[in-house]
mmCIF file with all atom_site columns, C-alpha atoms in Angstrom:
data_model
loop_
_atom_site.group_PDB
_atom_site.id
_atom_site.type_symbol
_atom_site.label_atom_id
_atom_site.label_alt_id
_atom_site.label_comp_id
_atom_site.label_asym_id
_atom_site.label_entity_id
_atom_site.label_seq_id
_atom_site.pdbx_PDB_ins_code
_atom_site.Cartn_x
_atom_site.Cartn_y
_atom_site.Cartn_z
_atom_site.occupancy
_atom_site.B_iso_or_equiv
_atom_site.pdbx_formal_charge
_atom_site.auth_seq_id
_atom_site.auth_comp_id
_atom_site.auth_asym_id
_atom_site.auth_atom_id
_atom_site.pdbx_PDB_model_num
ATOM 1   C CA . MET A 1 1   ? 63.588 109.990 52.462 1.00 0.00 ? 27  MET A CA 1
ATOM 2   C CA . GLU A 1 2   ? 64.730 107.768 55.350 1.00 0.00 ? 28  GLU A CA 1
ATOM 3   C CA . ARG A 1 3   ? 62.080 105.864 57.237 1.00 0.00 ? 29  ARG A CA 1
ATOM 4   C CA . LYS A 1 4   ? 62.953 107.461 60.578 1.00 0.00 ? 30  LYS A CA 1
ATOM 5   C CA . ILE A 1 5   ? 62.485 110.912 59.054 1.00 0.00 ? 31  ILE A CA 1
ATOM 6   C CA . LEU A 1 6   ? 59.073 109.919 57.701 1.00 0.00 ? 32  LEU A CA 1
ATOM 7   C CA . GLU A 1 7   ? 58.098 108.507 61.080 1.00 0.00 ? 33  GLU A CA 1
ATOM 8   C CA . ALA A 1 8   ? 59.206 111.721 62.782 1.00 0.00 ? 34  ALA A CA 1
ATOM 9   C CA . LEU A 1 9   ? 57.201 113.792 60.288 1.00 0.00 ? 35  LEU A CA 1
ATOM 10  C CA . ASN A 1 10  ? 54.107 111.672 60.868 1.00 0.00 ? 36  ASN A CA 1
ATOM 11  C CA . ALA A 1 11  ? 54.532 112.089 64.626 1.00 0.00 ? 37  ALA A CA 1
ATOM 12  C CA . ALA A 1 12  ? 54.930 115.858 64.217 1.00 0.00 ? 38  ALA A CA 1
ATOM 13  C CA . ARG A 1 13  ? 51.813 116.016 62.033 1.00 0.00 ? 39  ARG A CA 1
ATOM 14  C CA . SER A 1 14  ? 49.779 114.084 64.602 1.00 0.00 ? 40  SER A CA 1
ATOM 15  C CA . ALA A 1 15  ? 51.007 116.375 67.382 1.00 0.00 ? 41  ALA A CA 1
ATOM 16  C CA . ARG A 1 16  ? 50.485 119.524 65.273 1.00 0.00 ? 42  ARG A CA 1
ATOM 17  C CA . ARG A 1 17  ? 54.164 120.444 65.555 1.00 0.00 ? 43  ARG A CA 1
ATOM 18  C CA . ALA A 1 18  ? 56.031 122.341 62.839 1.00 0.00 ? 44  ALA A CA 1
ATOM 19  C CA . ALA A 1 19  ? 59.092 120.649 61.360 1.00 0.00 ? 45  ALA A CA 1
ATOM 20  C CA . VAL A 1 20  ? 61.789 121.284 58.760 1.00 0.00 ? 46  VAL A CA 1
ATOM 21  C CA . THR A 1 21  ? 63.790 118.627 56.932 1.00 0.00 ? 47  THR A CA 1
ATOM 22  C CA . VAL A 1 22  ? 67.323 119.488 55.811 1.00 0.00 ? 48  VAL A CA 1
ATOM 23  C CA . SER A 1 23  ? 68.599 117.296 52.951 1.00 0.00 ? 49  SER A CA 1
ATOM 24  C CA . ASP A 1 24  ? 72.153 117.257 51.584 1.00 0.00 ? 50  ASP A CA 1
ATOM 25  C CA . LEU A 1 25  ? 71.877 117.891 47.818 1.00 0.00 ? 51  LEU A CA 1
ATOM 26  C CA . ALA A 1 26  ? 75.139 116.019 47.271 1.00 0.00 ? 52  ALA A CA 1
ATOM 27  C CA . GLY A 1 27  ? 73.370 112.846 48.238 1.00 0.00 ? 53  GLY A CA 1
ATOM 28  C CA . GLY A 1 28  ? 73.963 112.794 51.972 1.00 0.00 ? 54  GLY A CA 1
ATOM 29  C CA . SER A 1 29  ? 71.478 112.085 54.708 1.00 0.00 ? 55  SER A CA 1
ATOM 30  C CA . SER A 1 30  ? 68.529 114.181 55.804 1.00 0.00 ? 56  SER A CA 1
ATOM 31  C CA . GLN A 1 31  ? 67.819 115.634 59.227 1.00 0.00 ? 57  GLN A CA 1
ATOM 32  C CA . ILE A 1 32  ? 64.666 116.960 60.840 1.00 0.00 ? 58  ILE A CA 1
ATOM 33  C CA . TYR A 1 33  ? 64.283 119.895 63.189 1.00 0.00 ? 59  TYR A CA 1
ATOM 34  C CA . HIS A 1 34  ? 61.143 120.821 65.105 1.00 0.00 ? 60  HIS A CA 1
ATOM 35  C CA . GLU A 1 35  ? 60.029 124.320 65.974 1.00 0.00 ? 61  GLU A CA 1
ATOM 36  C CA . GLY A 1 36  ? 61.303 125.096 69.450 1.00 0.00 ? 62  GLY A CA 1
ATOM 37  C CA . ASP A 1 37  ? 64.435 122.957 69.006 1.00 0.00 ? 63  ASP A CA 1
ATOM 38  C CA . ASP A 1 38  ? 68.078 123.807 68.214 1.00 0.00 ? 64  ASP A CA 1
ATOM 39  C CA . CYS A 1 39  ? 70.153 123.254 65.080 1.00 0.00 ? 65  CYS A CA 1
ATOM 40  C CA . PRO A 1 40  ? 73.674 124.010 63.746 1.00 0.00 ? 66  PRO A CA 1
ATOM 41  C CA . ASP A 1 41  ? 74.573 127.652 63.191 1.00 0.00 ? 67  ASP A CA 1
ATOM 42  C CA . ALA A 1 42  ? 75.074 127.017 59.444 1.00 0.00 ? 68  ALA A CA 1
ATOM 43  C CA . TRP A 1 43  ? 71.346 126.912 58.780 1.00 0.00 ? 69  TRP A CA 1
ATOM 44  C CA . ARG A 1 44  ? 69.791 128.185 61.997 1.00 0.00 ? 70  ARG A CA 1
ATOM 45  C CA . ALA A 1 45  ? 68.511 131.386 60.390 1.00 0.00 ? 71  ALA A CA 1
ATOM 46  C CA . ALA A 1 46  ? 67.259 129.580 57.272 1.00 0.00 ? 72  ALA A CA 1
ATOM 47  C CA . VAL A 1 47  ? 65.371 127.002 59.348 1.00 0.00 ? 73  VAL A CA 1
ATOM 48  C CA . GLY A 1 48  ? 63.784 129.789 61.405 1.00 0.00 ? 74  GLY A CA 1
ATOM 49  C CA . GLN A 1 49  ? 62.737 131.665 58.276 1.00 0.00 ? 75  GLN A CA 1
ATOM 50  C CA . ALA A 1 50  ? 61.288 128.490 56.738 1.00 0.00 ? 76  ALA A CA 1
ATOM 51  C CA . LEU A 1 51  ? 59.249 127.849 59.875 1.00 0.00 ? 77  LEU A CA 1
ATOM 52  C CA . GLN A 1 52  ? 57.860 131.374 59.719 1.00 0.00 ? 78  GLN A CA 1
ATOM 53  C CA . SER A 1 53  ? 57.129 131.508 55.995 1.00 0.00 ? 79  SER A CA 1
ATOM 54  C CA . GLY A 1 54  ? 56.201 127.879 55.325 1.00 0.00 ? 80  GLY A CA 1
ATOM 55  C CA . LYS A 1 55  ? 58.286 128.018 52.134 1.00 0.00 ? 81  LYS A CA 1
ATOM 56  C CA . ALA A 1 56  ? 60.924 125.501 51.020 1.00 0.00 ? 82  ALA A CA 1
ATOM 57  C CA . GLY A 1 57  ? 64.305 126.587 49.684 1.00 0.00 ? 83  GLY A CA 1
ATOM 58  C CA . ILE A 1 58  ? 67.998 125.879 49.170 1.00 0.00 ? 84  ILE A CA 1
ATOM 59  C CA . VAL A 1 59  ? 70.692 126.955 51.624 1.00 0.00 ? 85  VAL A CA 1
ATOM 60  C CA . GLU A 1 60  ? 74.348 127.294 50.657 1.00 0.00 ? 86  GLU A CA 1
ATOM 61  C CA . THR A 1 61  ? 76.862 126.611 53.449 1.00 0.00 ? 87  THR A CA 1
ATOM 62  C CA . GLU A 1 62  ? 80.560 125.815 53.787 1.00 0.00 ? 88  GLU A CA 1
ATOM 63  C CA . GLN A 1 63  ? 79.507 122.179 54.093 1.00 0.00 ? 89  GLN A CA 1
ATOM 64  C CA . GLY A 1 64  ? 77.634 122.268 50.776 1.00 0.00 ? 90  GLY A CA 1
ATOM 65  C CA . SER A 1 65  ? 74.125 122.861 49.471 1.00 0.00 ? 91  SER A CA 1
ATOM 66  C CA . PHE A 1 66  ? 71.063 121.764 51.407 1.00 0.00 ? 92  PHE A CA 1
ATOM 67  C CA . PHE A 1 67  ? 67.356 121.680 50.583 1.00 0.00 ? 93  PHE A CA 1
ATOM 68  C CA . LEU A 1 68  ? 64.967 122.754 53.309 1.00 0.00 ? 94  LEU A CA 1
ATOM 69  C CA . ASN A 1 69  ? 61.399 121.507 53.213 1.00 0.00 ? 95  ASN A CA 1
ATOM 70  C CA . VAL A 1 70  ? 58.939 122.793 55.793 1.00 0.00 ? 96  VAL A CA 1
ATOM 71  C CA . TYR A 1 71  ? 55.874 121.096 57.245 1.00 0.00 ? 97  TYR A CA 1
ATOM 72  C CA . LEU A 1 72  ? 53.483 123.363 59.134 1.00 0.00 ? 98  LEU A CA 1
ATOM 73  C CA . PRO A 1 73  ? 50.250 122.258 60.798 1.00 0.00 ? 99  PRO A CA 1
ATOM 74  C CA . PRO A 1 74  ? 47.182 123.880 59.224 1.00 0.00 ? 100 PRO A CA 1
ATOM 75  C CA . PRO A 1 75  ? 46.695 127.104 61.205 1.00 0.00 ? 101 PRO A CA 1
ATOM 76  C CA . ARG A 1 76  ? 43.283 127.555 62.720 1.00 0.00 ? 102 ARG A CA 1
ATOM 77  C CA . ILE A 1 77  ? 41.268 130.358 64.230 1.00 0.00 ? 103 ILE A CA 1
ATOM 78  C CA . LEU A 1 78  ? 39.023 129.746 67.216 1.00 0.00 ? 104 LEU A CA 1
ATOM 79  C CA . VAL A 1 79  ? 36.486 132.530 67.656 1.00 0.00 ? 105 VAL A CA 1
ATOM 80  C CA . ILE A 1 80  ? 34.717 132.968 70.977 1.00 0.00 ? 106 ILE A CA 1
ATOM 81  C CA . GLY A 1 81  ? 31.482 134.724 70.158 1.00 0.00 ? 107 GLY A CA 1
ATOM 82  C CA . ALA A 1 82  ? 28.923 134.391 67.359 1.00 0.00 ? 108 ALA A CA 1
ATOM 83  C CA . VAL A 1 83  ? 28.695 138.096 66.562 1.00 0.00 ? 109 VAL A CA 1
ATOM 84  C CA . HIS A 1 84  ? 28.718 140.235 63.403 1.00 0.00 ? 110 HIS A CA 1
ATOM 85  C CA . ILE A 1 85  ? 32.520 140.396 63.379 1.00 0.00 ? 111 ILE A CA 1
ATOM 86  C CA . SER A 1 86  ? 32.596 136.600 63.513 1.00 0.00 ? 112 SER A CA 1
ATOM 87  C CA . GLN A 1 87  ? 30.307 136.375 60.491 1.00 0.00 ? 113 GLN A CA 1
ATOM 88  C CA . ALA A 1 88  ? 32.702 138.478 58.423 1.00 0.00 ? 114 ALA A CA 1
ATOM 89  C CA . LEU A 1 89  ? 35.794 136.704 59.770 1.00 0.00 ? 115 LEU A CA 1
ATOM 90  C CA . ALA A 1 90  ? 34.263 133.330 58.896 1.00 0.00 ? 116 ALA A CA 1
ATOM 91  C CA . GLN A 1 91  ? 34.096 134.431 55.264 1.00 0.00 ? 117 GLN A CA 1
ATOM 92  C CA . LEU A 1 92  ? 37.627 135.839 55.161 1.00 0.00 ? 118 LEU A CA 1
ATOM 93  C CA . ALA A 1 93  ? 39.595 133.197 57.066 1.00 0.00 ? 119 ALA A CA 1
ATOM 94  C CA . PRO A 1 94  ? 39.339 130.328 54.532 1.00 0.00 ? 120 PRO A CA 1
ATOM 95  C CA . VAL A 1 95  ? 40.569 132.636 51.753 1.00 0.00 ? 121 VAL A CA 1
ATOM 96  C CA . ALA A 1 96  ? 43.757 133.179 53.769 1.00 0.00 ? 122 ALA A CA 1
ATOM 97  C CA . GLY A 1 97  ? 44.152 129.451 54.461 1.00 0.00 ? 123 GLY A CA 1
ATOM 98  C CA . PHE A 1 98  ? 42.811 129.263 58.009 1.00 0.00 ? 124 PHE A CA 1
ATOM 99  C CA . ASP A 1 99  ? 40.357 126.738 59.401 1.00 0.00 ? 125 ASP A CA 1
ATOM 100 C CA . LEU A 1 100 ? 37.823 128.515 61.608 1.00 0.00 ? 126 LEU A CA 1
ATOM 101 C CA . THR A 1 101 ? 35.555 127.422 64.439 1.00 0.00 ? 127 THR A CA 1
ATOM 102 C CA . ILE A 1 102 ? 33.107 129.563 66.399 1.00 0.00 ? 128 ILE A CA 1
ATOM 103 C CA . ILE A 1 103 ? 32.105 128.806 69.979 1.00 0.00 ? 129 ILE A CA 1
ATOM 104 C CA . ASP A 1 104 ? 29.268 130.580 71.777 1.00 0.00 ? 130 ASP A CA 1
ATOM 105 C CA . PRO A 1 105 ? 26.928 129.162 74.437 1.00 0.00 ? 131 PRO A CA 1
ATOM 106 C CA . ARG A 1 106 ? 24.292 131.757 73.579 1.00 0.00 ? 132 ARG A CA 1
ATOM 107 C CA . THR A 1 107 ? 22.002 129.781 71.302 1.00 0.00 ? 133 THR A CA 1
ATOM 108 C CA . ALA A 1 108 ? 20.196 132.914 70.161 1.00 0.00 ? 134 ALA A CA 1
ATOM 109 C CA . PHE A 1 109 ? 23.444 133.990 68.470 1.00 0.00 ? 135 PHE A CA 1
ATOM 110 C CA . ALA A 1 110 ? 24.988 130.632 67.570 1.00 0.00 ? 136 ALA A CA 1
ATOM 111 C CA . THR A 1 111 ? 22.533 129.560 64.890 1.00 0.00 ? 137 THR A CA 1
ATOM 112 C CA . PRO A 1 112 ? 23.190 127.724 61.607 1.00 0.00 ? 138 PRO A CA 1
ATOM 113 C CA . GLU A 1 113 ? 21.170 130.377 59.788 1.00 0.00 ? 139 GLU A CA 1
ATOM 114 C CA . ARG A 1 114 ? 23.663 133.072 60.778 1.00 0.00 ? 140 ARG A CA 1
ATOM 115 C CA . PHE A 1 115 ? 26.731 130.884 60.162 1.00 0.00 ? 141 PHE A CA 1
ATOM 116 C CA . ALA A 1 116 ? 25.973 128.628 57.226 1.00 0.00 ? 142 ALA A CA 1
ATOM 117 C CA . GLY A 1 117 ? 28.855 126.305 56.384 1.00 0.00 ? 143 GLY A CA 1
ATOM 118 C CA . VAL A 1 118 ? 30.850 127.289 59.487 1.00 0.00 ? 144 VAL A CA 1
ATOM 119 C CA . GLU A 1 119 ? 31.836 124.919 62.293 1.00 0.00 ? 145 GLU A CA 1
ATOM 120 C CA . LEU A 1 120 ? 29.661 126.295 65.081 1.00 0.00 ? 146 LEU A CA 1
ATOM 121 C CA . ILE A 1 121 ? 29.623 124.995 68.643 1.00 0.00 ? 147 ILE A CA 1
ATOM 122 C CA . ALA A 1 122 ? 26.857 126.192 70.970 1.00 0.00 ? 148 ALA A CA 1
ATOM 123 C CA . GLU A 1 123 ? 28.616 125.249 74.206 1.00 0.00 ? 149 GLU A CA 1
ATOM 124 C CA . TRP A 1 124 ? 30.565 126.966 76.959 1.00 0.00 ? 150 TRP A CA 1
ATOM 125 C CA . PRO A 1 125 ? 34.169 127.346 75.764 1.00 0.00 ? 151 PRO A CA 1
ATOM 126 C CA . GLU A 1 126 ? 35.667 125.458 78.685 1.00 0.00 ? 152 GLU A CA 1
ATOM 127 C CA . ASP A 1 127 ? 33.519 122.460 77.765 1.00 0.00 ? 153 ASP A CA 1
ATOM 128 C CA . ALA A 1 128 ? 34.129 122.706 74.011 1.00 0.00 ? 154 ALA A CA 1
ATOM 129 C CA . LEU A 1 129 ? 37.910 122.997 74.470 1.00 0.00 ? 155 LEU A CA 1
ATOM 130 C CA . LYS A 1 130 ? 38.051 119.624 76.202 1.00 0.00 ? 156 LYS A CA 1
ATOM 131 C CA . GLU A 1 131 ? 37.424 118.056 72.791 1.00 0.00 ? 157 GLU A CA 1
ATOM 132 C CA . ARG A 1 132 ? 39.441 120.634 70.812 1.00 0.00 ? 158 ARG A CA 1
ATOM 133 C CA . PRO A 1 133 ? 42.690 121.337 72.661 1.00 0.00 ? 159 PRO A CA 1
ATOM 134 C CA . LEU A 1 134 ? 44.483 124.568 71.868 1.00 0.00 ? 160 LEU A CA 1
ATOM 135 C CA . ASP A 1 135 ? 48.033 124.578 70.497 1.00 0.00 ? 161 ASP A CA 1
ATOM 136 C CA . ARG A 1 136 ? 50.803 126.778 69.077 1.00 0.00 ? 162 ARG A CA 1
ATOM 137 C CA . PHE A 1 137 ? 49.117 126.927 65.663 1.00 0.00 ? 163 PHE A CA 1
ATOM 138 C CA . THR A 1 138 ? 45.789 128.178 66.975 1.00 0.00 ? 164 THR A CA 1
ATOM 139 C CA . ALA A 1 139 ? 44.716 131.822 67.058 1.00 0.00 ? 165 ALA A CA 1
ATOM 140 C CA . LEU A 1 140 ? 42.183 132.691 69.760 1.00 0.00 ? 166 LEU A CA 1
ATOM 141 C CA . VAL A 1 141 ? 39.790 135.560 69.012 1.00 0.00 ? 167 VAL A CA 1
ATOM 142 C CA . ALA A 1 142 ? 37.515 136.577 71.898 1.00 0.00 ? 168 ALA A CA 1
ATOM 143 C CA . VAL A 1 143 ? 34.729 138.938 70.855 1.00 0.00 ? 169 VAL A CA 1
ATOM 144 C CA . THR A 1 144 ? 31.689 138.418 73.115 1.00 0.00 ? 170 THR A CA 1
ATOM 145 C CA . HIS A 1 145 ? 32.397 141.339 75.492 1.00 0.00 ? 171 HIS A CA 1
ATOM 146 C CA . ASP A 1 146 ? 31.223 138.978 78.241 1.00 0.00 ? 172 ASP A CA 1
ATOM 147 C CA . PRO A 1 147 ? 33.954 138.003 80.757 1.00 0.00 ? 173 PRO A CA 1
ATOM 148 C CA . LYS A 1 148 ? 31.979 134.928 81.781 1.00 0.00 ? 174 LYS A CA 1
ATOM 149 C CA . ILE A 1 149 ? 32.459 133.616 78.244 1.00 0.00 ? 175 ILE A CA 1
ATOM 150 C CA . ASP A 1 150 ? 35.758 135.201 77.139 1.00 0.00 ? 176 ASP A CA 1
ATOM 151 C CA . ASP A 1 151 ? 38.047 135.012 80.161 1.00 0.00 ? 177 ASP A CA 1
ATOM 152 C CA . GLU A 1 152 ? 38.518 131.258 80.471 1.00 0.00 ? 178 GLU A CA 1
ATOM 153 C CA . PRO A 1 153 ? 39.419 130.588 76.819 1.00 0.00 ? 179 PRO A CA 1
ATOM 154 C CA . ILE A 1 154 ? 41.811 133.570 76.892 1.00 0.00 ? 180 ILE A CA 1
ATOM 155 C CA . ARG A 1 155 ? 43.544 132.091 79.938 1.00 0.00 ? 181 ARG A CA 1
ATOM 156 C CA . ALA A 1 156 ? 43.632 128.651 78.300 1.00 0.00 ? 182 ALA A CA 1
ATOM 157 C CA . ALA A 1 157 ? 45.048 130.076 75.052 1.00 0.00 ? 183 ALA A CA 1
ATOM 158 C CA . LEU A 1 158 ? 47.858 131.836 76.904 1.00 0.00 ? 184 LEU A CA 1
ATOM 159 C CA . ALA A 1 159 ? 48.683 128.656 78.814 1.00 0.00 ? 185 ALA A CA 1
ATOM 160 C CA . ALA A 1 160 ? 48.725 126.625 75.586 1.00 0.00 ? 186 ALA A CA 1
ATOM 161 C CA . GLY A 1 161 ? 51.086 129.043 73.829 1.00 0.00 ? 187 GLY A CA 1
ATOM 162 C CA . CYS A 1 162 ? 48.669 129.964 71.036 1.00 0.00 ? 188 CYS A CA 1
ATOM 163 C CA . PHE A 1 163 ? 50.503 132.081 68.470 1.00 0.00 ? 189 PHE A CA 1
ATOM 164 C CA . TYR A 1 164 ? 47.816 134.755 68.716 1.00 0.00 ? 190 TYR A CA 1
ATOM 165 C CA . VAL A 1 165 ? 45.433 135.774 71.486 1.00 0.00 ? 191 VAL A CA 1
ATOM 166 C CA . GLY A 1 166 ? 43.206 138.768 70.771 1.00 0.00 ? 192 GLY A CA 1
ATOM 167 C CA . ALA A 1 167 ? 40.288 140.247 72.678 1.00 0.00 ? 193 ALA A CA 1
ATOM 168 C CA . LEU A 1 168 ? 37.679 142.825 71.722 1.00 0.00 ? 194 LEU A CA 1
ATOM 169 C CA . GLY A 1 169 ? 37.122 145.821 73.949 1.00 0.00 ? 195 GLY A CA 1
ATOM 170 C CA . SER A 1 170 ? 38.299 149.299 74.831 1.00 0.00 ? 196 SER A CA 1
ATOM 171 C CA . ARG A 1 171 ? 41.418 149.989 76.874 1.00 0.00 ? 197 ARG A CA 1
ATOM 172 C CA . LYS A 1 172 ? 39.195 150.423 79.933 1.00 0.00 ? 198 LYS A CA 1
ATOM 173 C CA . THR A 1 173 ? 37.534 147.067 79.253 1.00 0.00 ? 199 THR A CA 1
ATOM 174 C CA . HIS A 1 174 ? 40.939 145.443 78.792 1.00 0.00 ? 200 HIS A CA 1
ATOM 175 C CA . ALA A 1 175 ? 42.271 146.946 82.034 1.00 0.00 ? 201 ALA A CA 1
ATOM 176 C CA . ALA A 1 176 ? 39.431 145.248 83.920 1.00 0.00 ? 202 ALA A CA 1
ATOM 177 C CA . ARG A 1 177 ? 40.188 142.026 82.026 1.00 0.00 ? 203 ARG A CA 1
ATOM 178 C CA . VAL A 1 178 ? 43.856 142.229 83.004 1.00 0.00 ? 204 VAL A CA 1
ATOM 179 C CA . GLU A 1 179 ? 42.944 142.558 86.661 1.00 0.00 ? 205 GLU A CA 1
ATOM 180 C CA . ARG A 1 180 ? 40.652 139.510 86.478 1.00 0.00 ? 206 ARG A CA 1
ATOM 181 C CA . LEU A 1 181 ? 43.331 137.434 84.782 1.00 0.00 ? 207 LEU A CA 1
ATOM 182 C CA . ARG A 1 182 ? 45.910 138.450 87.388 1.00 0.00 ? 208 ARG A CA 1
ATOM 183 C CA . GLN A 1 183 ? 43.534 137.375 90.130 1.00 0.00 ? 209 GLN A CA 1
ATOM 184 C CA . ALA A 1 184 ? 43.203 134.048 88.283 1.00 0.00 ? 210 ALA A CA 1
ATOM 185 C CA . GLY A 1 185 ? 46.977 133.588 88.471 1.00 0.00 ? 211 GLY A CA 1
ATOM 186 C CA . VAL A 1 186 ? 47.969 134.566 84.932 1.00 0.00 ? 212 VAL A CA 1
ATOM 187 C CA . SER A 1 187 ? 51.442 136.127 84.797 1.00 0.00 ? 213 SER A CA 1
ATOM 188 C CA . ASP A 1 188 ? 52.076 139.650 83.547 1.00 0.00 ? 214 ASP A CA 1
ATOM 189 C CA . ALA A 1 189 ? 54.283 138.209 80.801 1.00 0.00 ? 215 ALA A CA 1
ATOM 190 C CA . ASP A 1 190 ? 51.415 136.115 79.483 1.00 0.00 ? 216 ASP A CA 1
ATOM 191 C CA . ILE A 1 191 ? 48.923 138.949 79.857 1.00 0.00 ? 217 ILE A CA 1
ATOM 192 C CA . GLY A 1 192 ? 51.261 141.093 77.789 1.00 0.00 ? 218 GLY A CA 1
ATOM 193 C CA . ARG A 1 193 ? 50.747 138.724 74.852 1.00 0.00 ? 219 ARG A CA 1
ATOM 194 C CA . ILE A 1 194 ? 47.056 139.623 74.524 1.00 0.00 ? 220 ILE A CA 1
ATOM 195 C CA . ARG A 1 195 ? 46.301 141.826 71.519 1.00 0.00 ? 221 ARG A CA 1
ATOM 196 C CA . ALA A 1 196 ? 43.821 144.344 72.869 1.00 0.00 ? 222 ALA A CA 1
ATOM 197 C CA . PRO A 1 197 ? 42.204 146.350 71.452 1.00 0.00 ? 223 PRO A CA 1
ATOM 198 C CA . ILE A 1 198 ? 42.047 143.572 68.891 1.00 0.00 ? 224 ILE A CA 1
ATOM 199 C CA . GLY A 1 199 ? 43.186 143.987 65.277 1.00 0.00 ? 225 GLY A CA 1
ATOM 200 C CA . LEU A 1 200 ? 45.726 146.143 63.472 1.00 0.00 ? 226 LEU A CA 1
ATOM 201 C CA . ASP A 1 201 ? 45.066 149.859 63.802 1.00 0.00 ? 227 ASP A CA 1
ATOM 202 C CA . ILE A 1 202 ? 43.608 150.644 60.372 1.00 0.00 ? 228 ILE A CA 1
ATOM 203 C CA . ALA A 1 203 ? 40.788 152.857 61.708 1.00 0.00 ? 229 ALA A CA 1
ATOM 204 C CA . ALA A 1 204 ? 38.330 150.013 61.109 1.00 0.00 ? 230 ALA A CA 1
ATOM 205 C CA . ALA A 1 205 ? 34.710 150.934 61.804 1.00 0.00 ? 231 ALA A CA 1
ATOM 206 C CA . SER A 1 206 ? 32.305 148.298 60.445 1.00 0.00 ? 232 SER A CA 1
ATOM 207 C CA . PRO A 1 207 ? 32.252 144.633 61.536 1.00 0.00 ? 233 PRO A CA 1
ATOM 208 C CA . ALA A 1 208 ? 33.724 143.639 58.159 1.00 0.00 ? 234 ALA A CA 1
ATOM 209 C CA . GLU A 1 209 ? 36.574 146.147 58.500 1.00 0.00 ? 235 GLU A CA 1
ATOM 210 C CA . ILE A 1 210 ? 37.291 144.991 62.041 1.00 0.00 ? 236 ILE A CA 1
ATOM 211 C CA . ALA A 1 211 ? 37.394 141.397 60.765 1.00 0.00 ? 237 ALA A CA 1
ATOM 212 C CA . VAL A 1 212 ? 39.951 142.435 58.125 1.00 0.00 ? 238 VAL A CA 1
ATOM 213 C CA . ALA A 1 213 ? 42.062 144.114 60.833 1.00 0.00 ? 239 ALA A CA 1
ATOM 214 C CA . ILE A 1 214 ? 41.880 141.007 63.026 1.00 0.00 ? 240 ILE A CA 1
ATOM 215 C CA . LEU A 1 215 ? 42.821 138.638 60.207 1.00 0.00 ? 241 LEU A CA 1
ATOM 216 C CA . ALA A 1 216 ? 45.748 140.857 59.197 1.00 0.00 ? 242 ALA A CA 1
ATOM 217 C CA . GLU A 1 217 ? 46.996 140.857 62.787 1.00 0.00 ? 243 GLU A CA 1
ATOM 218 C CA . ILE A 1 218 ? 46.671 137.064 62.959 1.00 0.00 ? 244 ILE A CA 1
ATOM 219 C CA . ILE A 1 219 ? 48.687 136.651 59.754 1.00 0.00 ? 245 ILE A CA 1
ATOM 220 C CA . GLU A 1 220 ? 51.359 138.995 61.096 1.00 0.00 ? 246 GLU A CA 1
ATOM 221 C CA . ALA A 1 221 ? 51.541 137.033 64.350 1.00 0.00 ? 247 ALA A CA 1
ATOM 222 C CA . LEU A 1 222 ? 51.841 133.721 62.488 1.00 0.00 ? 248 LEU A CA 1
ATOM 223 C CA . ARG A 1 223 ? 54.567 134.881 60.099 1.00 0.00 ? 249 ARG A CA 1
ATOM 224 C CA . ARG A 1 224 ? 56.558 136.777 62.715 1.00 0.00 ? 250 ARG A CA 1
ATOM 225 C CA . ARG A 1 225 ? 56.308 134.355 65.616 1.00 0.00 ? 251 ARG A CA 1
ATOM 226 C CA . ASP A 1 226 ? 59.518 133.587 67.477 1.00 0.00 ? 252 ASP A CA 1
ATOM 227 C CA . THR A 1 227 ? 61.219 130.491 66.040 1.00 0.00 ? 253 THR A CA 1
ATOM 228 C CA . SER A 1 228 ? 64.670 131.235 67.498 1.00 0.00 ? 254 SER A CA 1
ATOM 229 C CA . GLN A 1 229 ? 64.579 128.338 69.942 1.00 0.00 ? 255 GLN A CA 1
ATOM 230 C CA . ILE A 1 230 ? 65.357 125.460 67.565 1.00 0.00 ? 256 ILE A CA 1
ATOM 231 C CA . LYS A 1 231 ? 67.039 122.351 68.962 1.00 0.00 ? 257 LYS A CA 1
ATOM 232 C CA . GLY A 1 232 ? 67.371 118.590 68.661 1.00 0.00 ? 258 GLY A CA 1
ATOM 233 C CA . ALA A 1 233 ? 67.765 116.626 65.461 1.00 0.00 ? 259 ALA A CA 1
ATOM 234 C CA . ILE A 1 234 ? 67.328 113.215 63.952 1.00 0.00 ? 260 ILE A CA 1
ATOM 235 C CA . ALA A 1 235 ? 70.275 112.490 61.648 1.00 0.00 ? 261 ALA A CA 1
#
């Protein structure tokens, strides 16, 4: 692989940006496309599908056969709230390939005894996020039921373009949340991205079942995110 492609891949990895390399199987050059960029019509759909699935493959075009290799940043879940749902989600997330961090300033809840082996940060989210910036491959899960803790990371996740933003609470609770976010200057379009009530509707009842519903919704959001805006290339 050409040096400039490797350098571009290293830069994408450092910036936690998804990328796809397209290599001519007849021995031609390779190109790299980043998620959010544009590419020729011949493999636009294939590049988008690769970015969603994370799977490599061969594409046949009028110009010949090309191998697509995809490089996705490790997806991560940031949970706001050290609650029972978080305990179950912390066990499930690694099985599905997600890194997981829990943030909760309430030290009575955020204890190593309750979250053994989990990255646990007993700080206010706005302080913790200064050292852990959000990005397009982060899922934000807000489950404290406390607007003083949940609202700011939700706003920050929407601004950062996180692929998933979910919040626990009833429709009445969410309506009050929407009004607070509007007053904070968040657009209706961004507010519309919040998954609330959180989790796929599988009639979940227990904390473990709710965690399953949340993780399933996160996976769906990751694999079905919009990758149609693909532009720019390094030949």
